[in-house]
Short mmCIF file of C-alpha atoms (C1' of nucleotides) in Angstrom, two decimals:
data_model
loop_
_atom_site.label_atom_id
_atom_site.label_comp_id
_atom_site.label_asym_id
_atom_site.label_seq_id
_atom_site.Cartn_x
_atom_site.Cartn_y
_atom_site.Cartn_z
CA MET A 1 121.95 109.85 101.89
CA ASP A 2 119.42 111.74 103.61
CA GLY A 3 121.15 110.88 107.51
CA HIS A 4 121.48 114.06 108.28
CA VAL A 5 119.04 115.78 110.33
CA GLU A 6 118.44 119.05 111.31
CA HIS A 7 118.51 120.31 114.61
CA LYS A 8 117.82 124.09 114.45
CA ASN A 9 113.92 123.95 113.72
CA THR A 10 112.08 126.18 116.35
CA SER A 11 108.48 125.48 115.17
CA LEU A 12 106.72 122.57 116.94
CA GLU A 13 106.07 121.21 113.66
CA GLU A 14 109.56 120.60 112.46
CA VAL A 15 110.78 119.84 116.00
CA SER A 16 108.61 116.85 116.40
CA PHE A 17 109.29 115.67 113.09
CA MET A 18 112.82 115.89 113.24
CA SER A 19 112.61 114.19 116.03
CA LEU A 20 110.65 111.19 115.15
CA THR A 21 112.46 111.30 111.59
CA ASP A 22 115.47 110.99 113.77
CA CYS A 23 114.12 108.43 115.76
CA LEU A 24 113.20 106.85 113.39
CA GLN A 25 116.20 106.76 111.17
CA SER A 26 118.63 106.38 113.61
CA SER A 27 117.53 104.14 116.04
CA LEU A 28 117.46 100.42 116.12
CA LEU A 29 114.83 100.33 118.91
CA MET A 30 111.92 102.28 117.25
CA ASP A 31 110.58 104.66 120.71
CA TYR A 32 107.17 104.76 121.09
CA ASN A 33 107.31 107.01 123.73
CA LEU A 34 109.43 108.79 121.41
CA LEU A 35 106.60 109.01 118.87
CA GLU A 36 104.14 109.65 120.88
CA LYS A 37 105.77 112.71 122.34
CA VAL A 38 106.40 113.70 119.38
CA PHE A 39 103.18 113.86 118.72
CA LYS A 40 102.61 115.87 121.42
CA PHE A 41 100.01 114.19 123.31
CA PRO A 42 99.96 116.18 126.76
CA PRO A 43 100.78 114.50 129.50
CA TYR A 44 98.12 116.35 131.46
CA SER A 45 95.50 115.52 129.11
CA SER A 46 93.90 112.40 130.24
CA PRO A 47 95.29 109.14 129.13
CA PHE A 48 91.96 107.69 128.61
CA GLN A 49 90.10 109.41 126.37
CA PRO A 50 86.95 106.76 124.98
CA VAL A 51 86.33 106.65 121.49
CA THR A 52 82.77 107.88 121.07
CA PRO A 53 81.24 107.75 118.05
CA SER A 54 81.48 111.17 117.77
CA ASN A 55 85.25 111.37 117.43
CA MET A 56 85.27 108.12 115.87
CA GLY A 57 86.16 108.24 112.41
CA HIS A 58 87.21 111.26 112.71
CA THR A 59 90.82 112.91 112.13
CA VAL A 60 92.51 112.90 115.21
CA ASN A 61 92.94 115.97 116.48
CA ASN A 62 94.50 116.86 119.76
CA PRO A 63 93.84 120.63 120.14
CA HIS A 64 97.53 121.08 122.06
CA LEU A 65 98.86 120.62 119.08
CA ASN A 66 100.17 123.24 116.91
CA LEU A 67 99.14 121.77 113.52
CA SER A 68 96.46 122.21 111.41
CA SER A 69 93.10 121.03 111.71
CA ASN A 70 94.57 117.72 109.95
CA SER A 71 96.79 117.50 112.17
CA PRO A 72 99.32 114.50 110.93
CA MET A 73 98.74 111.69 113.06
CA VAL A 74 102.18 109.87 110.96
CA SER A 75 105.05 110.08 109.55
CA SER A 76 107.25 107.90 107.57
CA SER A 77 110.77 107.46 107.18
CA SER A 78 112.98 106.40 104.65
CA ASN A 79 115.90 105.17 105.91
CA GLU A 80 117.65 105.32 102.95
CA ALA A 81 116.94 101.31 102.67
CA ASP A 82 119.71 98.71 101.88
CA PRO A 83 121.96 99.49 99.28
CA LYS A 84 121.85 96.45 97.95
CA GLU A 85 117.94 95.97 99.53
CA ASN A 86 118.46 91.94 99.55
CA PRO A 87 115.92 91.77 97.15
CA ASN A 88 117.20 87.87 96.78
CA ASP A 89 116.08 86.53 100.37
CA ASN A 90 114.87 83.36 99.28
CA LYS A 91 113.48 83.12 102.98
CA SER A 92 111.36 80.35 102.38
CA ASP A 93 113.85 79.09 105.29
CA ARG A 94 114.13 80.40 108.60
CA MET A 95 117.53 79.48 108.78
CA GLU A 96 118.21 81.76 106.14
CA GLU A 97 116.73 84.60 107.00
CA ASP A 98 118.49 84.63 110.21
CA ILE A 99 121.72 84.67 108.11
CA GLU A 100 120.62 87.74 106.39
CA GLY A 101 118.85 89.03 108.56
CA ASP A 102 121.62 88.78 111.05
CA GLN A 103 119.91 90.41 114.32
CA HIS A 104 117.30 88.71 114.21
CA GLY A 105 116.42 86.42 118.02
CA VAL A 106 117.17 82.80 116.96
CA GLY A 107 115.42 79.29 117.87
CA GLU A 108 118.14 76.41 119.05
CA CYS A 109 119.33 75.53 116.04
CA SER A 110 119.86 78.94 114.37
CA LYS A 111 122.21 80.08 116.95
CA LEU A 112 125.24 78.10 115.44
CA VAL A 113 124.70 79.48 112.19
CA LYS A 114 123.78 83.15 112.66
CA LYS A 115 127.39 83.58 113.99
CA GLU A 116 129.00 83.14 110.91
CA GLY A 117 126.90 85.05 109.08
CA LYS A 118 127.53 87.74 110.85
CA LYS A 119 130.00 90.22 109.87
CA LYS A 120 131.02 91.97 113.18
CA GLY A 121 131.40 96.02 113.21
CA GLU A 122 128.90 95.93 110.30
CA LYS A 123 125.42 97.21 111.84
CA LYS A 124 122.85 96.15 109.85
CA GLU A 125 120.52 98.47 107.74
CA ARG A 126 116.88 98.72 108.04
CA GLU A 127 114.27 98.87 106.14
CA ALA A 128 112.06 101.92 105.52
CA ARG A 129 109.79 102.42 107.78
CA VAL A 130 106.68 103.69 107.65
CA ALA A 131 104.47 104.81 110.95
CA PHE A 132 101.02 105.06 111.60
CA MET A 133 98.80 106.60 114.10
CA THR A 134 95.01 105.40 113.61
CA LYS A 135 92.35 106.35 116.16
CA SER A 136 90.49 102.78 115.73
CA GLU A 137 88.98 100.10 117.74
CA ILE A 138 91.15 97.35 115.70
CA ASP A 139 94.42 96.86 116.34
CA HIS A 140 95.38 95.12 113.43
CA LEU A 141 94.39 97.13 110.72
CA GLU A 142 93.38 95.56 107.30
CA ASP A 143 95.79 96.79 104.84
CA GLY A 144 94.92 94.23 101.75
CA TYR A 145 98.09 92.23 102.58
CA ARG A 146 98.36 89.18 104.38
CA TRP A 147 100.04 89.27 107.80
CA ARG A 148 101.27 86.73 110.06
CA LYS A 149 101.82 87.39 113.38
CA TYR A 150 104.85 85.95 115.13
CA GLY A 151 105.28 87.80 118.72
CA GLN A 152 104.07 90.13 120.81
CA LYS A 153 105.94 91.31 123.83
CA ALA A 154 104.91 93.92 127.02
CA VAL A 155 105.99 97.19 126.44
CA LYS A 156 107.83 98.87 129.35
CA ASN A 157 105.79 101.86 130.69
CA SER A 158 102.58 101.44 128.51
CA ALA A 159 99.51 98.82 129.50
CA PHE A 160 99.39 97.64 126.18
CA PRO A 161 101.26 94.84 124.07
CA ARG A 162 102.90 95.17 121.33
CA SER A 163 102.47 92.44 118.06
CA TYR A 164 104.92 91.16 115.64
CA TYR A 165 103.79 90.44 112.09
CA ARG A 166 105.04 89.21 109.23
CA CYS A 167 103.82 89.44 105.69
CA THR A 168 102.87 85.77 104.98
CA THR A 169 104.25 86.06 101.23
CA GLN A 170 107.29 83.98 100.44
CA LYS A 171 109.96 86.08 99.90
CA CYS A 172 108.43 89.14 100.90
CA ASN A 173 110.44 90.38 103.75
CA VAL A 174 108.41 93.06 105.43
CA LYS A 175 107.01 93.40 108.50
CA LYS A 176 104.81 94.91 110.95
CA ARG A 177 104.56 96.30 114.06
CA VAL A 178 101.34 97.21 116.14
CA GLU A 179 100.72 98.34 119.55
CA ARG A 180 98.46 100.86 121.24
CA SER A 181 99.09 104.33 122.03
CA PHE A 182 99.54 104.14 125.73
CA HIS A 183 98.89 108.26 126.04
CA ASP A 184 95.75 107.77 124.11
CA PRO A 185 94.07 103.70 123.74
CA SER A 186 91.99 104.89 121.06
CA ILE A 187 94.68 105.46 118.97
CA VAL A 188 96.89 102.28 116.39
CA ILE A 189 100.35 103.09 116.27
CA THR A 190 101.15 100.42 113.09
CA THR A 191 104.65 100.59 111.99
CA TYR A 192 105.45 99.04 108.85
CA GLU A 193 109.41 98.32 107.97
CA GLY A 194 110.33 96.63 104.62
CA LYS A 195 108.81 97.10 101.02
CA HIS A 196 106.48 94.72 99.69
CA ASN A 197 108.01 92.72 96.91
CA HIS A 198 104.58 91.37 95.19
CA PRO A 199 100.69 92.62 94.46
CA ILE A 200 98.11 92.72 96.92
CA PRO A 201 97.03 88.97 97.63
CA SER A 202 93.60 89.07 95.14
CA THR A 203 91.97 87.00 97.64
CA LEU A 204 92.17 88.30 101.20
CA ARG A 205 89.62 86.35 103.40
CA GLY A 206 87.54 87.12 100.67
CA THR A 207 86.70 90.16 102.89
CA VAL A 208 89.24 93.16 101.47
CA THR A 209 89.01 93.66 97.35
CA ALA A 210 90.72 96.13 94.93
CA GLU A 211 86.78 98.00 95.29
CA HIS A 212 87.22 97.74 99.20
CA LEU A 213 90.48 99.37 98.57
CA LEU A 214 89.51 102.06 96.24
CA GLY A 215 86.84 102.49 97.71
CA HIS A 216 83.60 105.19 96.54
CA ARG A 217 84.40 108.71 98.23
CA GLY A 218 81.16 110.60 96.85
CA GLY A 219 80.79 112.73 98.44
CA GLY A 220 83.45 113.92 100.62
CA SER A 221 83.52 112.23 103.60
CA SER A 222 80.24 112.07 104.92
CA PHE A 223 80.61 108.17 105.19
CA LEU A 224 82.15 109.07 108.10
CA HIS A 225 78.98 109.51 110.07
CA SER A 226 76.99 106.63 108.70
CA SER A 227 78.14 104.08 110.24
CA PRO A 228 80.39 105.05 113.13
CA ARG A 229 81.07 101.20 114.22
CA HIS A 230 84.40 100.07 114.02
CA HIS A 231 85.49 103.23 112.58
CA GLN A 232 89.20 103.74 111.99
CA ASP A 233 90.96 106.81 110.42
CA LEU A 234 94.60 107.28 109.50
CA LEU A 235 96.25 110.19 108.72
CA MET A 236 99.73 109.89 107.06
CA VAL A 237 102.33 112.41 106.76
CA LYS A 238 104.99 113.25 104.26
CA HIS A 239 108.20 112.43 104.81
CA PRO A 240 110.63 115.68 105.14
CA PRO A 241 109.60 117.95 103.93
CA ALA A 242 109.57 121.39 106.34
CA ASN A 243 105.70 121.83 106.28
CA TYR A 244 104.33 118.42 106.76
CA GLN A 245 100.68 117.82 105.82
CA PRO A 246 98.20 114.90 105.79
CA VAL A 247 98.15 113.41 102.94
CA VAL A 248 95.99 110.11 103.00
CA SER A 249 93.43 108.81 105.81
CA MET A 250 91.96 105.75 105.70
CA SER A 251 88.72 104.52 106.90
CA TYR A 252 87.93 101.27 107.91
CA GLU A 253 85.14 99.58 109.27
CA GLN A 254 85.07 96.04 110.98
CA GLY A 255 88.49 95.67 109.60
CA HIS A 256 87.70 96.61 106.49
CA VAL A 257 89.31 99.30 104.28
CA ILE A 258 86.02 100.80 103.71
CA ASN A 259 87.04 103.57 102.21
CA SER A 260 90.17 105.79 101.29
CA TYR A 261 91.26 109.60 100.25
CA ASN A 262 92.99 112.32 100.20
CA ASN A 263 92.50 115.29 101.97
CA ASN A 264 93.88 117.26 100.37
CA ASN A 265 94.49 115.77 97.17
CA TYR A 266 97.53 114.61 95.89
CA GLN A 267 99.80 117.37 97.19
CA PRO A 268 101.80 118.49 94.15
CA GLY A 269 105.81 118.45 94.98
CA VAL A 270 104.85 116.00 97.52
CA ASP A 271 106.55 112.76 96.85
CA TYR A 272 104.75 109.73 97.66
CA GLY A 273 107.07 107.52 96.39
CA LEU A 274 108.33 105.88 100.28
CA LEU A 275 104.41 105.28 101.05
CA GLN A 276 103.09 104.26 97.98
CA ASP A 277 105.83 101.24 98.08
CA ILE A 278 104.97 100.05 101.20
CA VAL A 279 101.36 100.85 101.58
CA PRO A 280 100.45 100.94 98.04
CA SER A 281 96.29 100.27 99.04
CA MET A 282 96.31 103.69 100.34
CA PHE A 283 96.88 105.12 96.98
CA LEU A 284 94.99 102.78 94.44
CA LYS A 285 91.83 105.15 94.77
CA HIS A 286 91.68 108.22 91.94
CA GLU A 287 89.87 110.00 89.98
CA SER A 288 91.99 109.48 86.51
"C1'" DC B 1 94.58 68.40 109.25
"C1'" DG B 2 96.29 72.79 107.90
"C1'" DT B 3 97.06 77.28 109.26
"C1'" DA B 4 96.95 80.82 112.68
"C1'" DT B 5 98.03 82.28 116.75
"C1'" DT B 6 100.75 81.95 122.28
"C1'" DT B 7 103.84 82.30 124.80
"C1'" DG B 8 108.19 81.06 126.89
"C1'" DA B 9 112.83 81.14 125.91
"C1'" DC B 10 116.63 83.29 123.56
"C1'" DC B 11 119.49 86.60 121.03
"C1'" DC B 12 121.38 91.11 120.64
"C1'" DG B 13 122.59 95.98 121.51
"C1'" DC B 14 123.14 99.11 124.45
"C1'" DG B 15 123.44 101.88 128.81
"C1'" DC B 16 125.17 101.69 133.24
"C1'" DG C 1 130.71 92.03 132.52
"C1'" DC C 2 125.96 92.56 133.90
"C1'" DG C 3 120.85 93.71 133.64
"C1'" DC C 4 117.43 95.07 130.68
"C1'" DG C 5 114.15 95.70 126.94
"C1'" DG C 6 113.54 95.29 122.00
"C1'" DG C 7 112.97 91.43 118.91
"C1'" DT C 8 112.25 86.59 117.05
"C1'" DC C 9 112.11 81.78 117.04
"C1'" DA C 10 109.51 77.77 117.21
"C1'" DA C 11 107.01 74.40 120.29
"C1'" DA C 12 102.36 74.20 121.92
"C1'" DT C 13 97.96 75.26 120.97
"C1'" DA C 14 93.92 77.18 118.90
"C1'" DC C 15 91.21 77.66 115.35
"C1'" DG C 16 88.22 76.88 110.57
#
DNA sequence: CGTATTTGACCCGCGC
DNA sequence: GCGCGGGTCAAATACG
């Protein structure tokens, strides 16, 4: 539906946003360099900004960004998810996945099968995606779901590899890619693809519980200052609006969610649907 | 021993 | 058609 993208904006924010959106929506391959460009990492700034207690656990701000102090580090993109959304994708078997997902790589045995399943000329629909940029020492953020790593690849023009994860829950097709920003190694870029069709696992290595996810934000973000180590801040921005703003941020400690909160509380008129679908754990909390 | 990760091989789309 | 880069598979390995 909204495949259409306007390109006539002139403000930095809008141009940036649209570029990213365009990137996310139209490109089969996510161009992370573009993603970073979109967020305007200045080429002249040192790419190796050390993570210090002072800048860790805080909103990532790029002074060169022409954005508000709560610069959004994240963008989401709903790709007008599959019309059919294959809810039936009982991919307990990999072969099936290959057939249905027909763009996947293949192992020796599946290579035969895959060709038949493919209808030529039919482009693979992309699942909804959300990309996050998170300032963190930890690559793989705990988000309440369980993931199994299924691949890792070196990324061109980046010193850091990209990791590929798949939700371990059967029938759940959600994937996740994680890589570190080449321009700022303290930043982790996480991209979710697809929507979970199941609740958050109750037992997650016994570490992240609903309470963790809900967080206990009593006094603003004071907790940010209390235990600086292994902190991560995450910001999200809602998809298309002309003026995007930070929506939700989370904090992690030692790989686990210790808090989540909204910077400005829920914004009226902002559609959280996609984000909520994809990373519901970020929306769990909320004073009712 | 069951489960998760690593890693080289392979496939695919795209640009030249 | 070929090469490149991204994405995935799956056997081997590591780990609890």
